[in-house]
PDB file of C-alpha atoms in Angstrom:
ATOM      1  CA  GLY A   1      27.938   3.452  -4.338  1.00 52.00           C
ATOM      2  CA  ALA A   2      24.678   2.927  -2.098  1.00 79.00           C
ATOM      3  CA  GLY A   3      22.337   3.739  -4.772  1.00 92.00           C
ATOM      4  CA  VAL A   4      21.749   4.025  -8.597  1.00 95.00           C
ATOM      5  CA  SER A   5      23.648   6.886 -10.047  1.00 95.00           C
ATOM      6  CA  GLN A   6      23.191   8.672 -13.372  1.00 96.00           C
ATOM      7  CA  SER A   7      25.327  11.166 -15.479  1.00 96.00           C
ATOM      8  CA  PRO A   8      24.779  13.855 -16.537  1.00 97.00           C
ATOM      9  CA  SER A   9      22.369  15.183 -14.395  1.00 95.00           C
ATOM     10  CA  ASN A  10      21.306  17.698 -16.903  1.00 96.00           C
ATOM     11  CA  LYS A  11      21.960  17.803 -20.651  1.00 97.00           C
ATOM     12  CA  VAL A  12      21.233  20.853 -23.122  1.00 98.00           C
ATOM     13  CA  THR A  13      21.928  19.771 -26.622  1.00 97.00           C
ATOM     14  CA  GLU A  14      20.927  20.989 -30.070  1.00 97.00           C
ATOM     15  CA  LYS A  15      18.653  19.341 -32.383  1.00 97.00           C
ATOM     16  CA  GLY A  16      20.408  16.868 -34.684  1.00 97.00           C
ATOM     17  CA  LYS A  17      23.270  16.036 -32.122  1.00 98.00           C
ATOM     18  CA  ASP A  18      23.924  12.733 -30.441  1.00 98.00           C
ATOM     19  CA  VAL A  19      23.795  12.484 -26.704  1.00 98.00           C
ATOM     20  CA  GLU A  20      24.865   9.508 -24.504  1.00 98.00           C
ATOM     21  CA  LEU A  21      23.468   8.903 -21.009  1.00 98.00           C
ATOM     22  CA  ARG A  22      24.832   6.727 -18.437  1.00 98.00           C
ATOM     23  CA  CYS A  23      23.693   4.749 -15.470  1.00 98.00           C
ATOM     24  CA  ASP A  24      25.411   3.196 -12.761  1.00 97.00           C
ATOM     25  CA  PRO A  25      23.028   0.406 -11.035  1.00 96.00           C
ATOM     26  CA  ILE A  26      23.311  -0.803  -7.476  1.00 94.00           C
ATOM     27  CA  SER A  27      26.476  -3.030  -7.246  1.00 92.00           C
ATOM     28  CA  GLY A  28      25.317  -6.727  -7.791  1.00 91.00           C
ATOM     29  CA  HIS A  29      22.175  -5.787  -9.508  1.00 93.00           C
ATOM     30  CA  THR A  30      21.570  -7.946 -12.459  1.00 93.00           C
ATOM     31  CA  ALA A  31      18.518  -6.177 -13.826  1.00 94.00           C
ATOM     32  CA  LEU A  32      18.495  -2.668 -15.282  1.00 96.00           C
ATOM     33  CA  TYR A  33      15.667  -0.673 -16.649  1.00 96.00           C
ATOM     34  CA  TRP A  34      15.414   2.640 -18.785  1.00 98.00           C
ATOM     35  CA  TYR A  35      12.438   4.711 -18.538  1.00 97.00           C
ATOM     36  CA  ARG A  36      11.378   8.070 -19.905  1.00 97.00           C
ATOM     37  CA  GLN A  37       9.332  10.788 -18.190  1.00 95.00           C
ATOM     38  CA  SER A  38       7.996  13.588 -20.519  1.00 91.00           C
ATOM     39  CA  LEU A  39       6.588  16.560 -19.111  1.00 83.00           C
ATOM     40  CA  GLY A  40       3.064  16.012 -17.358  1.00 76.00           C
ATOM     41  CA  GLN A  41       3.433  12.274 -18.465  1.00 81.00           C
ATOM     42  CA  GLY A  42       3.854   9.118 -16.498  1.00 85.00           C
ATOM     43  CA  LEU A  43       6.977   6.936 -16.897  1.00 93.00           C
ATOM     44  CA  GLU A  44       7.202   4.970 -19.866  1.00 95.00           C
ATOM     45  CA  PHE A  45       9.360   1.912 -20.220  1.00 96.00           C
ATOM     46  CA  LEU A  46      12.165   1.967 -22.753  1.00 97.00           C
ATOM     47  CA  ILE A  47      14.309  -1.083 -22.532  1.00 97.00           C
ATOM     48  CA  TYR A  48      15.184  -3.833 -19.978  1.00 95.00           C
ATOM     49  CA  PHE A  49      18.688  -5.477 -19.388  1.00 95.00           C
ATOM     50  CA  GLN A  50      19.239  -8.739 -17.709  1.00 93.00           C
ATOM     51  CA  GLY A  51      23.132  -8.939 -17.297  1.00 92.00           C
ATOM     52  CA  ASN A  52      24.487  -7.784 -20.485  1.00 94.00           C
ATOM     53  CA  SER A  53      21.561  -8.744 -22.980  1.00 94.00           C
ATOM     54  CA  ALA A  54      18.322  -6.956 -23.779  1.00 94.00           C
ATOM     55  CA  PRO A  55      15.525  -9.314 -23.727  1.00 91.00           C
ATOM     56  CA  ASP A  56      12.999  -6.300 -24.010  1.00 94.00           C
ATOM     57  CA  LYS A  57      13.534  -3.361 -26.071  1.00 95.00           C
ATOM     58  CA  SER A  58      10.009  -2.942 -26.813  1.00 93.00           C
ATOM     59  CA  GLY A  59       9.809   0.582 -25.567  1.00 95.00           C
ATOM     60  CA  LEU A  60      12.424   2.246 -27.545  1.00 96.00           C
ATOM     61  CA  PRO A  61      10.435   4.907 -29.553  1.00 94.00           C
ATOM     62  CA  SER A  62      12.707   4.854 -32.609  1.00 94.00           C
ATOM     63  CA  ASP A  63      15.837   3.491 -34.219  1.00 95.00           C
ATOM     64  CA  ARG A  64      17.533   6.674 -33.076  1.00 97.00           C
ATOM     65  CA  PHE A  65      17.474   5.082 -29.587  1.00 98.00           C
ATOM     66  CA  SER A  66      19.970   2.361 -28.542  1.00 97.00           C
ATOM     67  CA  ALA A  67      21.548   1.178 -25.459  1.00 97.00           C
ATOM     68  CA  GLU A  68      23.987  -1.025 -24.224  1.00 96.00           C
ATOM     69  CA  ARG A  69      25.357  -2.758 -21.059  1.00 96.00           C
ATOM     70  CA  THR A  70      28.851  -3.942 -20.341  1.00 91.00           C
ATOM     71  CA  GLY A  71      30.420  -6.076 -17.672  1.00 90.00           C
ATOM     72  CA  GLY A  72      26.797  -6.440 -16.182  1.00 86.00           C
ATOM     73  CA  SER A  73      27.201  -3.044 -14.782  1.00 93.00           C
ATOM     74  CA  VAL A  74      27.191   0.270 -16.550  1.00 96.00           C
ATOM     75  CA  SER A  75      24.512   1.142 -19.054  1.00 98.00           C
ATOM     76  CA  THR A  76      24.578   3.817 -21.685  1.00 98.00           C
ATOM     77  CA  LEU A  77      21.550   5.026 -23.476  1.00 98.00           C
ATOM     78  CA  THR A  78      22.319   6.629 -26.932  1.00 98.00           C
ATOM     79  CA  ILE A  79      19.966   9.014 -28.822  1.00 98.00           C
ATOM     80  CA  GLN A  80      21.229   9.989 -32.314  1.00 98.00           C
ATOM     81  CA  ARG A  81      20.110  12.943 -34.289  1.00 98.00           C
ATOM     82  CA  THR A  82      18.244  14.441 -31.154  1.00 98.00           C
ATOM     83  CA  GLN A  83      14.713  15.998 -31.976  1.00 97.00           C
ATOM     84  CA  GLN A  84      12.970  18.242 -29.676  1.00 96.00           C
ATOM     85  CA  GLU A  85      10.294  15.701 -28.687  1.00 95.00           C
ATOM     86  CA  ASP A  86      13.030  13.750 -27.043  1.00 97.00           C
ATOM     87  CA  SER A  87      13.176  16.367 -24.155  1.00 97.00           C
ATOM     88  CA  ALA A  88      12.326  14.592 -21.189  1.00 96.00           C
ATOM     89  CA  VAL A  89      13.662  13.060 -17.980  1.00 96.00           C
ATOM     90  CA  TYR A  90      15.557   9.754 -18.552  1.00 98.00           C
ATOM     91  CA  LEU A  91      15.476   7.272 -15.395  1.00 97.00           C
ATOM     92  CA  CYS A  92      17.406   4.349 -14.884  1.00 97.00           C
ATOM     93  CA  ALA A  93      16.467   1.656 -12.306  1.00 96.00           C
ATOM     94  CA  SER A  94      17.786  -1.492 -11.269  1.00 95.00           C
ATOM     95  CA  SER A  95      16.964  -4.622  -9.233  1.00 93.00           C
ATOM     96  CA  SER A  96      18.460  -7.824  -7.906  1.00 89.00           C
ATOM     97  CA  SER A  97      16.275  -9.545 -10.072  1.00 78.00           C
ATOM     98  CA  GLY A  98      14.255  -8.800 -12.792  1.00 66.00           C
ATOM     99  CA  THR A  99      10.836 -10.247 -11.972  1.00 69.00           C
ATOM    100  CA  GLU A 100      10.912 -10.694  -8.439  1.00 72.00           C
ATOM    101  CA  LYS A 101      12.551  -7.607  -6.602  1.00 81.00           C
ATOM    102  CA  THR A 102      12.004  -3.989  -6.053  1.00 89.00           C
ATOM    103  CA  GLN A 103      13.192  -1.598  -8.555  1.00 92.00           C
ATOM    104  CA  TYR A 104      15.226   1.330  -7.163  1.00 94.00           C
ATOM    105  CA  PHE A 105      15.665   4.631  -9.350  1.00 95.00           C
ATOM    106  CA  GLY A 106      18.384   6.816 -10.076  1.00 95.00           C
ATOM    107  CA  PRO A 107      17.969  10.618 -10.023  1.00 93.00           C
ATOM    108  CA  GLY A 108      17.420  11.063 -13.639  1.00 95.00           C
ATOM    109  CA  THR A 109      19.236  12.846 -16.625  1.00 97.00           C
ATOM    110  CA  ARG A 110      17.028  15.912 -17.633  1.00 96.00           C
ATOM    111  CA  LEU A 111      17.466  16.195 -21.221  1.00 97.00           C
ATOM    112  CA  LEU A 112      16.605  19.409 -23.217  1.00 97.00           C
ATOM    113  CA  VAL A 113      16.629  19.494 -27.109  1.00 97.00           C
ATOM    114  CA  LEU A 114      16.619  23.102 -28.583  1.00 96.00           C
TER     115      LEU A 114
ATOM    116  CA  GLY B   1      -3.611  -3.676 -23.787  1.00 66.00           C
ATOM    117  CA  GLN B   2      -2.212  -1.981 -20.730  1.00 79.00           C
ATOM    118  CA  ASN B   3      -4.210   0.677 -18.847  1.00 90.00           C
ATOM    119  CA  ILE B   4      -3.477   1.972 -15.307  1.00 95.00           C
ATOM    120  CA  ASP B   5      -5.807   4.859 -14.023  1.00 96.00           C
ATOM    121  CA  GLN B   6      -5.247   7.055 -11.225  1.00 97.00           C
ATOM    122  CA  PRO B   7      -6.699  10.338 -10.322  1.00 97.00           C
ATOM    123  CA  THR B   8      -4.618  13.261 -11.588  1.00 95.00           C
ATOM    124  CA  GLU B   9      -4.857  15.507  -8.596  1.00 96.00           C
ATOM    125  CA  MET B  10      -5.880  15.484  -4.943  1.00 97.00           C
ATOM    126  CA  THR B  11      -6.073  17.796  -2.106  1.00 97.00           C
ATOM    127  CA  ALA B  12      -5.917  16.931   1.657  1.00 97.00           C
ATOM    128  CA  THR B  13      -5.435  18.885   4.824  1.00 97.00           C
ATOM    129  CA  GLU B  14      -2.338  18.449   7.083  1.00 97.00           C
ATOM    130  CA  GLY B  15      -3.328  15.675   9.816  1.00 97.00           C
ATOM    131  CA  ALA B  16      -5.994  14.154   7.758  1.00 97.00           C
ATOM    132  CA  ILE B  17      -6.223  10.813   5.782  1.00 97.00           C
ATOM    133  CA  VAL B  18      -6.134  10.436   2.195  1.00 98.00           C
ATOM    134  CA  GLN B  19      -6.662   7.599  -0.295  1.00 98.00           C
ATOM    135  CA  ILE B  20      -5.266   7.209  -3.699  1.00 98.00           C
ATOM    136  CA  ASN B  21      -6.996   4.923  -5.949  1.00 98.00           C
ATOM    137  CA  CYS B  22      -5.558   2.829  -8.760  1.00 98.00           C
ATOM    138  CA  THR B  23      -7.267   0.531 -11.317  1.00 97.00           C
ATOM    139  CA  TYR B  24      -5.381  -1.523 -13.606  1.00 96.00           C
ATOM    140  CA  GLN B  25      -6.147  -3.841 -16.859  1.00 93.00           C
ATOM    141  CA  THR B  26      -2.727  -5.481 -17.968  1.00 88.00           C
ATOM    142  CA  SER B  27      -2.156  -8.610 -19.776  1.00 84.00           C
ATOM    143  CA  GLY B  28       0.176  -9.770 -16.899  1.00 84.00           C
ATOM    144  CA  PHE B  29       0.568  -9.281 -13.389  1.00 89.00           C
ATOM    145  CA  ASN B  30       3.307  -9.678 -11.118  1.00 89.00           C
ATOM    146  CA  GLY B  31       2.621  -7.323  -8.406  1.00 93.00           C
ATOM    147  CA  LEU B  32       1.662  -3.883  -7.866  1.00 95.00           C
ATOM    148  CA  PHE B  33       3.959  -0.880  -6.566  1.00 95.00           C
ATOM    149  CA  TRP B  34       3.302   2.361  -5.392  1.00 97.00           C
ATOM    150  CA  TYR B  35       6.372   5.065  -5.521  1.00 96.00           C
ATOM    151  CA  GLN B  36       6.709   8.662  -4.580  1.00 97.00           C
ATOM    152  CA  GLN B  37       7.899  11.394  -6.454  1.00 95.00           C
ATOM    153  CA  HIS B  38       8.910  14.918  -5.379  1.00 95.00           C
ATOM    154  CA  ALA B  39       9.224  17.542  -7.942  1.00 89.00           C
ATOM    155  CA  GLY B  40      12.509  17.199  -9.695  1.00 86.00           C
ATOM    156  CA  GLU B  41      13.283  13.950  -7.949  1.00 90.00           C
ATOM    157  CA  ALA B  42      13.578  10.238  -8.391  1.00 89.00           C
ATOM    158  CA  PRO B  43      10.725   7.960  -7.791  1.00 93.00           C
ATOM    159  CA  THR B  44      11.348   6.408  -4.326  1.00 94.00           C
ATOM    160  CA  PHE B  45       9.687   2.963  -3.477  1.00 94.00           C
ATOM    161  CA  LEU B  46       6.721   3.140  -1.078  1.00 95.00           C
ATOM    162  CA  SER B  47       5.005  -0.283  -1.053  1.00 94.00           C
ATOM    163  CA  TYR B  48       4.408  -3.499  -2.815  1.00 93.00           C
ATOM    164  CA  ASN B  49       1.545  -5.891  -2.944  1.00 95.00           C
ATOM    165  CA  VAL B  50       1.476  -9.113  -4.753  1.00 93.00           C
ATOM    166  CA  LEU B  51      -1.482 -10.806  -2.854  1.00 94.00           C
ATOM    167  CA  ASP B  52      -4.864  -9.409  -2.135  1.00 96.00           C
ATOM    168  CA  GLY B  53      -5.110  -7.547   1.246  1.00 96.00           C
ATOM    169  CA  LEU B  54      -3.367  -4.712   3.034  1.00 96.00           C
ATOM    170  CA  GLU B  55       0.031  -4.131   3.670  1.00 93.00           C
ATOM    171  CA  GLU B  56       0.737  -1.669   6.302  1.00 93.00           C
ATOM    172  CA  LYS B  57       4.057   0.300   6.734  1.00 90.00           C
ATOM    173  CA  GLY B  58       3.989   3.249   9.376  1.00 93.00           C
ATOM    174  CA  ARG B  59       1.760   5.984   7.952  1.00 96.00           C
ATOM    175  CA  PHE B  60       1.340   4.270   4.603  1.00 96.00           C
ATOM    176  CA  SER B  61      -0.525   1.498   3.750  1.00 96.00           C
ATOM    177  CA  SER B  62      -1.428  -0.267   0.305  1.00 97.00           C
ATOM    178  CA  PHE B  63      -4.347  -2.473  -0.524  1.00 98.00           C
ATOM    179  CA  LEU B  64      -4.907  -4.861  -3.466  1.00 97.00           C
ATOM    180  CA  SER B  65      -7.646  -6.762  -4.925  1.00 97.00           C
ATOM    181  CA  ARG B  66      -6.483  -8.852  -8.040  1.00 95.00           C
ATOM    182  CA  SER B  67     -10.060  -9.850  -9.012  1.00 94.00           C
ATOM    183  CA  LYS B  68     -11.249  -6.182  -9.290  1.00 95.00           C
ATOM    184  CA  GLY B  69      -8.112  -4.975 -10.573  1.00 95.00           C
ATOM    185  CA  TYR B  70      -7.870  -2.286  -7.767  1.00 96.00           C
ATOM    186  CA  SER B  71      -5.589  -0.990  -5.465  1.00 98.00           C
ATOM    187  CA  TYR B  72      -5.259   1.943  -3.152  1.00 98.00           C
ATOM    188  CA  LEU B  73      -2.532   3.805  -1.119  1.00 98.00           C
ATOM    189  CA  LEU B  74      -3.553   5.383   2.202  1.00 98.00           C
ATOM    190  CA  LEU B  75      -1.669   8.014   3.900  1.00 97.00           C
ATOM    191  CA  LYS B  76      -2.537   8.731   7.561  1.00 97.00           C
ATOM    192  CA  GLU B  77      -1.623  11.815   9.675  1.00 97.00           C
ATOM    193  CA  LEU B  78      -0.515  13.863   6.499  1.00 98.00           C
ATOM    194  CA  GLN B  79       2.305  16.150   6.719  1.00 97.00           C
ATOM    195  CA  MET B  80       3.284  18.925   4.481  1.00 97.00           C
ATOM    196  CA  LYS B  81       6.176  16.920   3.365  1.00 96.00           C
ATOM    197  CA  ASP B  82       3.792  14.359   1.916  1.00 97.00           C
ATOM    198  CA  SER B  83       2.857  16.696  -1.037  1.00 98.00           C
ATOM    199  CA  ALA B  84       4.363  14.954  -3.990  1.00 97.00           C
ATOM    200  CA  SER B  85       3.095  12.693  -7.061  1.00 96.00           C
ATOM    201  CA  TYR B  86       2.369   9.173  -6.128  1.00 97.00           C
ATOM    202  CA  LEU B  87       2.704   6.848  -8.773  1.00 97.00           C
ATOM    203  CA  CYS B  88       0.891   3.156  -9.281  1.00 97.00           C
ATOM    204  CA  ALA B  89       2.541   0.829 -11.290  1.00 96.00           C
ATOM    205  CA  VAL B  90       2.091  -2.974 -12.407  1.00 95.00           C
ATOM    206  CA  ARG B  91       5.056  -5.313 -12.839  1.00 92.00           C
ATOM    207  CA  ASP B  92       5.308  -7.383 -15.948  1.00 88.00           C
ATOM    208  CA  THR B  93       5.192 -11.243 -15.697  1.00 87.00           C
ATOM    209  CA  ASN B  94       8.072 -11.802 -18.207  1.00 83.00           C
ATOM    210  CA  THR B  95      10.347  -8.917 -17.924  1.00 84.00           C
ATOM    211  CA  GLY B  96       9.765  -7.300 -14.546  1.00 87.00           C
ATOM    212  CA  LYS B  97       9.216  -3.926 -16.497  1.00 91.00           C
ATOM    213  CA  LEU B  98       6.956  -1.501 -14.421  1.00 93.00           C
ATOM    214  CA  ILE B  99       3.928   0.013 -16.304  1.00 93.00           C
ATOM    215  CA  PHE B 100       2.992   3.067 -14.781  1.00 95.00           C
ATOM    216  CA  GLY B 101      -0.064   5.318 -14.353  1.00 93.00           C
ATOM    217  CA  GLN B 102      -0.027   8.752 -14.998  1.00 93.00           C
ATOM    218  CA  GLY B 103       0.478   9.705 -11.267  1.00 95.00           C
ATOM    219  CA  THR B 104      -1.766  11.441  -8.742  1.00 97.00           C
ATOM    220  CA  THR B 105      -0.317  14.819  -7.748  1.00 96.00           C
ATOM    221  CA  LEU B 106      -1.209  15.291  -3.618  1.00 98.00           C
ATOM    222  CA  GLN B 107      -1.354  18.747  -2.273  1.00 97.00           C
ATOM    223  CA  VAL B 108      -1.441  18.989   1.429  1.00 97.00           C
ATOM    224  CA  LYS B 109      -2.625  22.268   3.094  1.00 97.00           C
ATOM    225  CA  PRO B 110      -2.230  23.631   6.566  1.00 95.00           C
TER     226      PRO B 110
END
């Protein structure tokens, strides 16, 4: 597609359940980033992929969070045993080069943990 | 540490000019970005500065002073549709990740 896409657009889950969020980057973009935006907060970095490897996972808030990328394209962010504080908008961005090019954001997944 | 500061809220009048400031202290610097974000939508790219000076793009301009750790976004001929949050972000040298400020919510009034 022309832009970054994410699914689902909205997700409501119960505390303790696992959720999986998907990101389809712009075709050909090798760098992929996950960010989180909590209500009233700025965007915070979660994880960076270059190809299928993740050289920077420093933003993942706990070991309940994990992410993978396959085929240098689609990425999934998994949150296990969700907590209410995980409620946020999860945004994915991609760029053609991690350090030199502009990042373009997807529409985000709005996660609500009840 | 990493610190990016911008005002939380600003109000301006339709047709006027507004300047949104951003100051930063980061361990690395590989460019400063401004994004616009309407409520409930994804951030959209506005401008990018890596060298000192002014970058102009239509009604929007962005300025950078690396020695002062300072940038501003200038919006001219304000329109009602410019009401949004404006996000200042510094790009990390090693990974390209963006470090964001809290965002400035701009309200344009008639």
